[in-house]
PDB file of C-alpha atoms in Angstrom:
ATOM      1  CA  MET A 886      43.139 -90.089  26.399  1.00  0.00           C
ATOM      2  CA  THR A 887      42.940 -93.808  25.665  1.00  0.00           C
ATOM      3  CA  LEU A 888      43.795 -95.804  22.574  1.00  0.00           C
ATOM      4  CA  THR A 889      40.259 -97.065  22.357  1.00  0.00           C
ATOM      5  CA  GLN A 890      39.190 -93.358  21.965  1.00  0.00           C
ATOM      6  CA  VAL A 891      41.041 -93.330  18.727  1.00  0.00           C
ATOM      7  CA  LEU A 892      38.608 -95.937  17.450  1.00  0.00           C
ATOM      8  CA  THR A 893      35.433 -94.435  18.831  1.00  0.00           C
ATOM      9  CA  ASN A 894      36.096 -90.698  18.910  1.00  0.00           C
ATOM     10  CA  PRO A 895      39.072 -89.830  16.744  1.00  0.00           C
ATOM     11  CA  ASN A 896      38.132 -86.119  16.613  1.00  0.00           C
ATOM     12  CA  GLY A 897      38.148 -85.796  20.476  1.00  0.00           C
ATOM     13  CA  PHE A 898      41.303 -87.946  20.748  1.00  0.00           C
ATOM     14  CA  PHE A 899      43.278 -85.771  18.367  1.00  0.00           C
ATOM     15  CA  ALA A 900      41.980 -82.560  19.728  1.00  0.00           C
ATOM     16  CA  GLU A 901      43.506 -83.534  23.037  1.00  0.00           C
ATOM     17  CA  LYS A 902      46.561 -84.992  21.496  1.00  0.00           C
ATOM     18  CA  MET A 903      47.475 -81.739  19.940  1.00  0.00           C
ATOM     19  CA  LYS A 904      47.688 -80.100  23.335  1.00  0.00           C
ATOM     20  CA  THR A 905      50.927 -82.182  24.049  1.00  0.00           C
ATOM     21  CA  GLU A 906      54.237 -82.458  22.280  1.00  0.00           C
ATOM     22  CA  VAL A 907      54.807 -84.936  19.591  1.00  0.00           C
ATOM     23  CA  GLU A 908      55.462 -88.352  21.137  1.00  0.00           C
ATOM     24  CA  MET A 909      56.700 -91.109  19.021  1.00  0.00           C
ATOM     25  CA  LYS A 910      57.116 -94.093  21.439  1.00  0.00           C
ATOM     26  CA  THR A 911      53.460 -95.241  21.107  1.00  0.00           C
ATOM     27  CA  PRO A 912      53.177 -94.722  17.410  1.00  0.00           C
ATOM     28  CA  LEU A 913      56.324 -96.766  16.919  1.00  0.00           C
ATOM     29  CA  MET A 914      54.908 -99.506  19.026  1.00  0.00           C
ATOM     30  CA  ILE A 915      51.706 -99.557  17.051  1.00  0.00           C
ATOM     31  CA  VAL A 916      53.653 -99.764  13.729  1.00  0.00           C
ATOM     32  CA  LEU A 917      56.073-102.434  14.963  1.00  0.00           C
ATOM     33  CA  LEU A 918      53.118-104.520  16.187  1.00  0.00           C
ATOM     34  CA  ILE A 919      51.497-104.362  12.762  1.00  0.00           C
ATOM     35  CA  ALA A 920      54.914-105.155  11.163  1.00  0.00           C
ATOM     36  CA  VAL A 921      55.197-108.266  13.444  1.00  0.00           C
ATOM     37  CA  LEU A 922      51.623-109.371  12.632  1.00  0.00           C
ATOM     38  CA  GLY A 923      52.429-108.974   8.835  1.00  0.00           C
ATOM     39  CA  ALA A 924      55.633-110.915   9.140  1.00  0.00           C
ATOM     40  CA  ILE A 925      53.719-113.778  10.920  1.00  0.00           C
ATOM     41  CA  ASN A 926      51.052-113.749   8.221  1.00  0.00           C
ATOM     42  CA  ALA A 927      53.777-113.817   5.450  1.00  0.00           C
ATOM     43  CA  VAL A 928      55.565-116.684   7.130  1.00  0.00           C
ATOM     44  CA  ILE A 929      52.331-118.762   7.252  1.00  0.00           C
ATOM     45  CA  VAL A 930      51.571-118.158   3.656  1.00  0.00           C
ATOM     46  CA  THR A 931      55.148-118.887   2.513  1.00  0.00           C
ATOM     47  CA  GLN A 932      55.243-122.120   4.563  1.00  0.00           C
ATOM     48  CA  LYS A 933      52.014-123.243   2.843  1.00  0.00           C
ATOM     49  CA  ILE A 934      53.430-122.502  -0.551  1.00  0.00           C
ATOM     50  CA  MET A 935      56.641-124.398   0.234  1.00  0.00           C
ATOM     51  CA  GLU A 936      54.844-127.414   1.570  1.00  0.00           C
ATOM     52  CA  ILE A 937      53.456-128.190  -1.883  1.00  0.00           C
ATOM     53  CA  LEU A 938      56.685-127.584  -3.753  1.00  0.00           C
ATOM     54  CA  PRO A 939      58.883-130.524  -4.938  1.00  0.00           C
ATOM     55  CA  PRO A 940      61.163-131.964  -2.264  1.00  0.00           C
ATOM     56  CA  GLU A 941      64.185-130.284  -3.635  1.00  0.00           C
ATOM     57  CA  ALA A 942      62.673-126.885  -3.591  1.00  0.00           C
ATOM     58  CA  ALA A 943      60.884-127.424  -0.244  1.00  0.00           C
ATOM     59  CA  ALA A 944      64.379-127.688   1.324  1.00  0.00           C
ATOM     60  CA  PHE A 945      64.387-123.880   1.057  1.00  0.00           C
ATOM     61  CA  ALA A 946      61.137-123.557   2.815  1.00  0.00           C
ATOM     62  CA  SER A 947      62.728-122.042   6.091  1.00  0.00           C
ATOM     63  CA  ILE A 948      64.674-119.512   4.037  1.00  0.00           C
ATOM     64  CA  GLY A 949      61.738-118.442   2.075  1.00  0.00           C
ATOM     65  CA  ALA A 950      59.570-118.094   5.173  1.00  0.00           C
ATOM     66  CA  ILE A 951      62.171-115.940   6.828  1.00  0.00           C
ATOM     67  CA  ALA A 952      62.686-113.812   3.690  1.00  0.00           C
ATOM     68  CA  GLY A 953      58.831-113.400   3.551  1.00  0.00           C
ATOM     69  CA  GLY A 954      58.592-112.442   7.143  1.00  0.00           C
ATOM     70  CA  ILE A 955      61.341-109.957   6.865  1.00  0.00           C
ATOM     71  CA  GLY A 956      59.945-108.320   3.720  1.00  0.00           C
ATOM     72  CA  ALA A 957      56.504-107.948   5.244  1.00  0.00           C
ATOM     73  CA  PHE A 958      58.046-106.443   8.449  1.00  0.00           C
ATOM     74  CA  ILE A 959      60.002-103.856   6.567  1.00  0.00           C
ATOM     75  CA  GLY A 960      57.082-103.339   4.217  1.00  0.00           C
ATOM     76  CA  ALA A 961      54.765-102.254   7.142  1.00  0.00           C
ATOM     77  CA  ILE A 962      57.270 -99.586   8.244  1.00  0.00           C
ATOM     78  CA  ILE A 963      57.702 -98.344   4.781  1.00  0.00           C
ATOM     79  CA  MET A 964      53.880 -98.087   4.208  1.00  0.00           C
ATOM     80  CA  TRP A 965      53.724 -96.001   7.321  1.00  0.00           C
ATOM     81  CA  VAL A 966      56.212 -93.528   5.919  1.00  0.00           C
ATOM     82  CA  ILE A 967      54.616 -93.573   2.468  1.00  0.00           C
ATOM     83  CA  TYR A 968      51.087 -92.957   3.736  1.00  0.00           C
ATOM     84  CA  SER A 969      52.403 -90.099   5.929  1.00  0.00           C
ATOM     85  CA  GLY A 970      54.251 -88.596   3.044  1.00  0.00           C
ATOM     86  CA  VAL A 971      51.420 -88.707   0.579  1.00  0.00           C
ATOM     87  CA  PHE A 972      48.937 -87.265   3.213  1.00  0.00           C
ATOM     88  CA  TYR A 973      51.498 -84.545   4.042  1.00  0.00           C
ATOM     89  CA  ALA A 974      52.048 -83.654   0.377  1.00  0.00           C
ATOM     90  CA  ILE A 975      48.284 -83.460  -0.535  1.00  0.00           C
ATOM     91  CA  SER A 976      47.458 -81.528   2.635  1.00  0.00           C
ATOM     92  CA  SER A 977      50.206 -79.103   1.934  1.00  0.00           C
ATOM     93  CA  ILE A 978      48.704 -78.352  -1.537  1.00  0.00           C
ATOM     94  CA  LEU A 979      45.318 -77.728   0.276  1.00  0.00           C
ATOM     95  CA  GLY A 980      46.993 -75.310   2.700  1.00  0.00           C
ATOM     96  CA  GLY A 981      47.761 -77.552   5.527  1.00  0.00           C
ATOM     97  CA  GLU A 982      50.183 -76.412   8.219  1.00  0.00           C
ATOM     98  CA  GLY A 983      52.112 -78.497  10.679  1.00  0.00           C
ATOM     99  CA  THR A 984      55.229 -80.763  10.882  1.00  0.00           C
ATOM    100  CA  PHE A 985      55.798 -83.970   9.042  1.00  0.00           C
ATOM    101  CA  LYS A 986      56.660 -85.624  12.398  1.00  0.00           C
ATOM    102  CA  ARG A 987      53.174 -84.775  13.703  1.00  0.00           C
ATOM    103  CA  VAL A 988      51.679 -86.360  10.678  1.00  0.00           C
ATOM    104  CA  LEU A 989      53.742 -89.488  11.219  1.00  0.00           C
ATOM    105  CA  GLU A 990      52.361 -89.675  14.745  1.00  0.00           C
ATOM    106  CA  VAL A 991      48.605 -89.366  13.781  1.00  0.00           C
ATOM    107  CA  VAL A 992      49.057 -91.748  10.918  1.00  0.00           C
ATOM    108  CA  ALA A 993      50.416 -94.356  13.107  1.00  0.00           C
ATOM    109  CA  TYR A 994      47.466 -94.083  15.472  1.00  0.00           C
ATOM    110  CA  GLY A 995      45.260 -94.534  12.386  1.00  0.00           C
ATOM    111  CA  PHE A 996      46.797 -97.994  11.822  1.00  0.00           C
ATOM    112  CA  ILE A 997      45.269 -99.327  15.063  1.00  0.00           C
ATOM    113  CA  PRO A 998      42.428-100.953  13.256  1.00  0.00           C
ATOM    114  CA  SER A 999      45.120-102.858  11.186  1.00  0.00           C
ATOM    115  CA  ILE A1000      46.087-104.686  14.408  1.00  0.00           C
ATOM    116  CA  ALA A1001      42.732-106.446  14.434  1.00  0.00           C
ATOM    117  CA  SER A1002      42.886-106.958  10.746  1.00  0.00           C
ATOM    118  CA  GLY A1003      46.187-108.580  11.121  1.00  0.00           C
ATOM    119  CA  ILE A1004      45.143-110.963  13.917  1.00  0.00           C
ATOM    120  CA  ILE A1005      42.016-111.978  11.798  1.00  0.00           C
ATOM    121  CA  GLY A1006      44.247-112.511   8.767  1.00  0.00           C
ATOM    122  CA  ILE A1007      46.664-114.815  10.770  1.00  0.00           C
ATOM    123  CA  ILE A1008      43.801-116.783  12.140  1.00  0.00           C
ATOM    124  CA  VAL A1009      42.189-117.219   8.663  1.00  0.00           C
ATOM    125  CA  MET A1010      45.452-118.079   6.823  1.00  0.00           C
ATOM    126  CA  ALA A1011      46.524-120.524   9.560  1.00  0.00           C
ATOM    127  CA  THR A1012      43.170-122.370   9.778  1.00  0.00           C
ATOM    128  CA  SER A1013      41.280-121.982   6.446  1.00  0.00           C
ATOM    129  CA  PHE A1014      43.796-121.271   3.601  1.00  0.00           C
ATOM    130  CA  SER A1015      45.018-124.155   1.683  1.00  0.00           C
ATOM    131  CA  LEU A1016      47.158-124.526  -1.524  1.00  0.00           C
ATOM    132  CA  GLU A1017      46.819-128.319  -1.981  1.00  0.00           C
ATOM    133  CA  ASN A1018      44.837-128.209  -5.120  1.00  0.00           C
ATOM    134  CA  PHE A1019      46.787-125.391  -6.837  1.00  0.00           C
ATOM    135  CA  ASP A1020      48.971-126.025  -9.874  1.00  0.00           C
ATOM    136  CA  MET A1021      52.506-125.175  -8.868  1.00  0.00           C
ATOM    137  CA  GLN A1022      53.776-125.725 -12.502  1.00  0.00           C
ATOM    138  CA  ASN A1023      52.212-122.593 -13.855  1.00  0.00           C
ATOM    139  CA  PRO A1024      52.893-119.476 -11.602  1.00  0.00           C
ATOM    140  CA  GLU A1025      50.292-117.319 -13.467  1.00  0.00           C
ATOM    141  CA  LEU A1026      47.514-119.904 -13.020  1.00  0.00           C
ATOM    142  CA  MET A1027      48.558-120.337  -9.341  1.00  0.00           C
ATOM    143  CA  GLU A1028      48.338-116.444  -8.702  1.00  0.00           C
ATOM    144  CA  GLN A1029      44.858-116.416 -10.389  1.00  0.00           C
ATOM    145  CA  ALA A1030      43.780-119.438  -8.348  1.00  0.00           C
ATOM    146  CA  MET A1031      44.916-117.737  -5.134  1.00  0.00           C
ATOM    147  CA  LEU A1032      43.015-114.476  -6.005  1.00  0.00           C
ATOM    148  CA  ASN A1033      39.842-116.592  -6.700  1.00  0.00           C
ATOM    149  CA  ASP A1034      40.233-118.436  -3.331  1.00  0.00           C
ATOM    150  CA  PRO A1035      37.308-117.589  -1.098  1.00  0.00           C
ATOM    151  CA  THR A1036      39.683-117.351   1.926  1.00  0.00           C
ATOM    152  CA  MET A1037      41.794-114.795   0.116  1.00  0.00           C
ATOM    153  CA  LYS A1038      38.745-112.916  -1.084  1.00  0.00           C
ATOM    154  CA  MET A1039      37.347-112.724   2.446  1.00  0.00           C
ATOM    155  CA  SER A1040      40.747-111.469   3.797  1.00  0.00           C
ATOM    156  CA  MET A1041      40.681-108.766   1.055  1.00  0.00           C
ATOM    157  CA  ILE A1042      37.179-107.625   2.051  1.00  0.00           C
ATOM    158  CA  VAL A1043      38.115-107.481   5.722  1.00  0.00           C
ATOM    159  CA  GLY A1044      41.296-105.583   4.889  1.00  0.00           C
ATOM    160  CA  ILE A1045      39.398-102.941   2.837  1.00  0.00           C
ATOM    161  CA  LEU A1046      36.935-102.498   5.709  1.00  0.00           C
ATOM    162  CA  PHE A1047      39.611-101.886   8.217  1.00  0.00           C
ATOM    163  CA  THR A1048      41.350 -99.596   5.748  1.00  0.00           C
ATOM    164  CA  LEU A1049      38.267 -97.491   5.419  1.00  0.00           C
ATOM    165  CA  TRP A1050      38.097 -97.447   9.302  1.00  0.00           C
ATOM    166  CA  SER A1051      41.706 -96.237   9.405  1.00  0.00           C
ATOM    167  CA  ALA A1052      40.927 -93.520   6.772  1.00  0.00           C
ATOM    168  CA  ASN A1053      38.225 -92.136   9.131  1.00  0.00           C
ATOM    169  CA  ILE A1054      40.791 -91.887  11.769  1.00  0.00           C
ATOM    170  CA  TRP A1055      43.450 -90.194   9.545  1.00  0.00           C
ATOM    171  CA  ILE A1056      40.884 -87.637   8.426  1.00  0.00           C
ATOM    172  CA  PHE A1057      40.446 -86.276  11.875  1.00  0.00           C
ATOM    173  CA  GLY A1058      44.148 -86.724  12.584  1.00  0.00           C
ATOM    174  CA  LEU A1059      44.910 -84.283   9.666  1.00  0.00           C
ATOM    175  CA  VAL A1060      42.288 -81.931  10.790  1.00  0.00           C
ATOM    176  CA  HIS A1061      44.102 -81.323  13.896  1.00  0.00           C
ATOM    177  CA  ALA A1062      47.656 -82.032  12.940  1.00  0.00           C
ATOM    178  CA  ARG A1063      47.498 -79.918   9.767  1.00  0.00           C
ATOM    179  CA  HIS A1064      44.985 -77.323  10.936  1.00  0.00           C
ATOM    180  CA  MET A1065      42.631 -78.231   8.052  1.00  0.00           C
ATOM    181  CA  THR A1066      38.793 -78.403   7.451  1.00  0.00           C
ATOM    182  CA  VAL A1067      37.194 -81.783   7.362  1.00  0.00           C
ATOM    183  CA  LYS A1068      36.661 -81.395   3.691  1.00  0.00           C
ATOM    184  CA  ASN A1069      40.215 -80.782   2.819  1.00  0.00           C
ATOM    185  CA  ALA A1070      41.486 -83.465   5.258  1.00  0.00           C
ATOM    186  CA  ALA A1071      39.057 -85.820   3.677  1.00  0.00           C
ATOM    187  CA  ILE A1072      40.346 -85.158   0.152  1.00  0.00           C
ATOM    188  CA  SER A1073      43.962 -85.440   1.441  1.00  0.00           C
ATOM    189  CA  VAL A1074      43.090 -89.059   2.717  1.00  0.00           C
ATOM    190  CA  LEU A1075      40.427 -90.453   0.553  1.00  0.00           C
ATOM    191  CA  VAL A1076      42.144 -89.786  -2.802  1.00  0.00           C
ATOM    192  CA  PRO A1077      45.207 -92.075  -2.116  1.00  0.00           C
ATOM    193  CA  VAL A1078      43.196 -94.512  -0.002  1.00  0.00           C
ATOM    194  CA  GLY A1079      40.442 -94.671  -2.508  1.00  0.00           C
ATOM    195  CA  LEU A1080      43.073 -95.419  -5.325  1.00  0.00           C
ATOM    196  CA  TYR A1081      44.657 -98.159  -3.047  1.00  0.00           C
ATOM    197  CA  VAL A1082      41.272 -99.732  -2.376  1.00  0.00           C
ATOM    198  CA  LEU A1083      40.177 -99.668  -6.087  1.00  0.00           C
ATOM    199  CA  TYR A1084      43.565-101.231  -7.047  1.00  0.00           C
ATOM    200  CA  THR A1085      43.363-103.967  -4.421  1.00  0.00           C
ATOM    201  CA  ALA A1086      39.701-104.850  -5.286  1.00  0.00           C
ATOM    202  CA  SER A1087      40.513-104.856  -9.064  1.00  0.00           C
ATOM    203  CA  LYS A1088      43.070-107.585  -8.624  1.00  0.00           C
ATOM    204  CA  PHE A1089      40.336-109.991  -7.198  1.00  0.00           C
ATOM    205  CA  ILE A1090      37.578-108.735  -9.457  1.00  0.00           C
ATOM    206  CA  GLY A1091      39.673-109.238 -12.600  1.00  0.00           C
ATOM    207  CA  ALA A1092      40.952-112.662 -11.477  1.00  0.00           C
TER     208      ALA A1092
END
């Protein structure tokens, strides 16, 4: 088994994975890498915001960047647990069997596409995103302007595409981890993921 097989043949990967004991070292490394990428992205965005603040506020730029990075890092780990918990709960209703620890394992592997998404996000934010023309005096208008920014919209689209890729991996992960049919596994995954995608897209569409 190789990690690339998760992306190209998740059904075969998880079929083989279920023949071994639950192993959390690799899943933890995947989640921590995503957390680090998220933290870097948050630091970049926070720094760009701080750069256009008045001098007295900009003095707190480093503190804000650190706080943003820590928040993003912790948030990635929390999202891993939340996704796993929601998938476990819905699959239990649909008759799934298997441990929560196994679900944590397969969900972490499903986050692998987010590594590429995170790297793309960092590159885009560092090279293309700018707040120079944003009005810092009105937070609501600034938020709306950020949501209307082409760079932010492109990042959103890329994020959604990679989330759907992850959803495909999670479906086959649940098939094997929870001993489910593809149909029930798809329901367990696509209901919460679909709601998340709709919520994310609605913020940009309504901006």
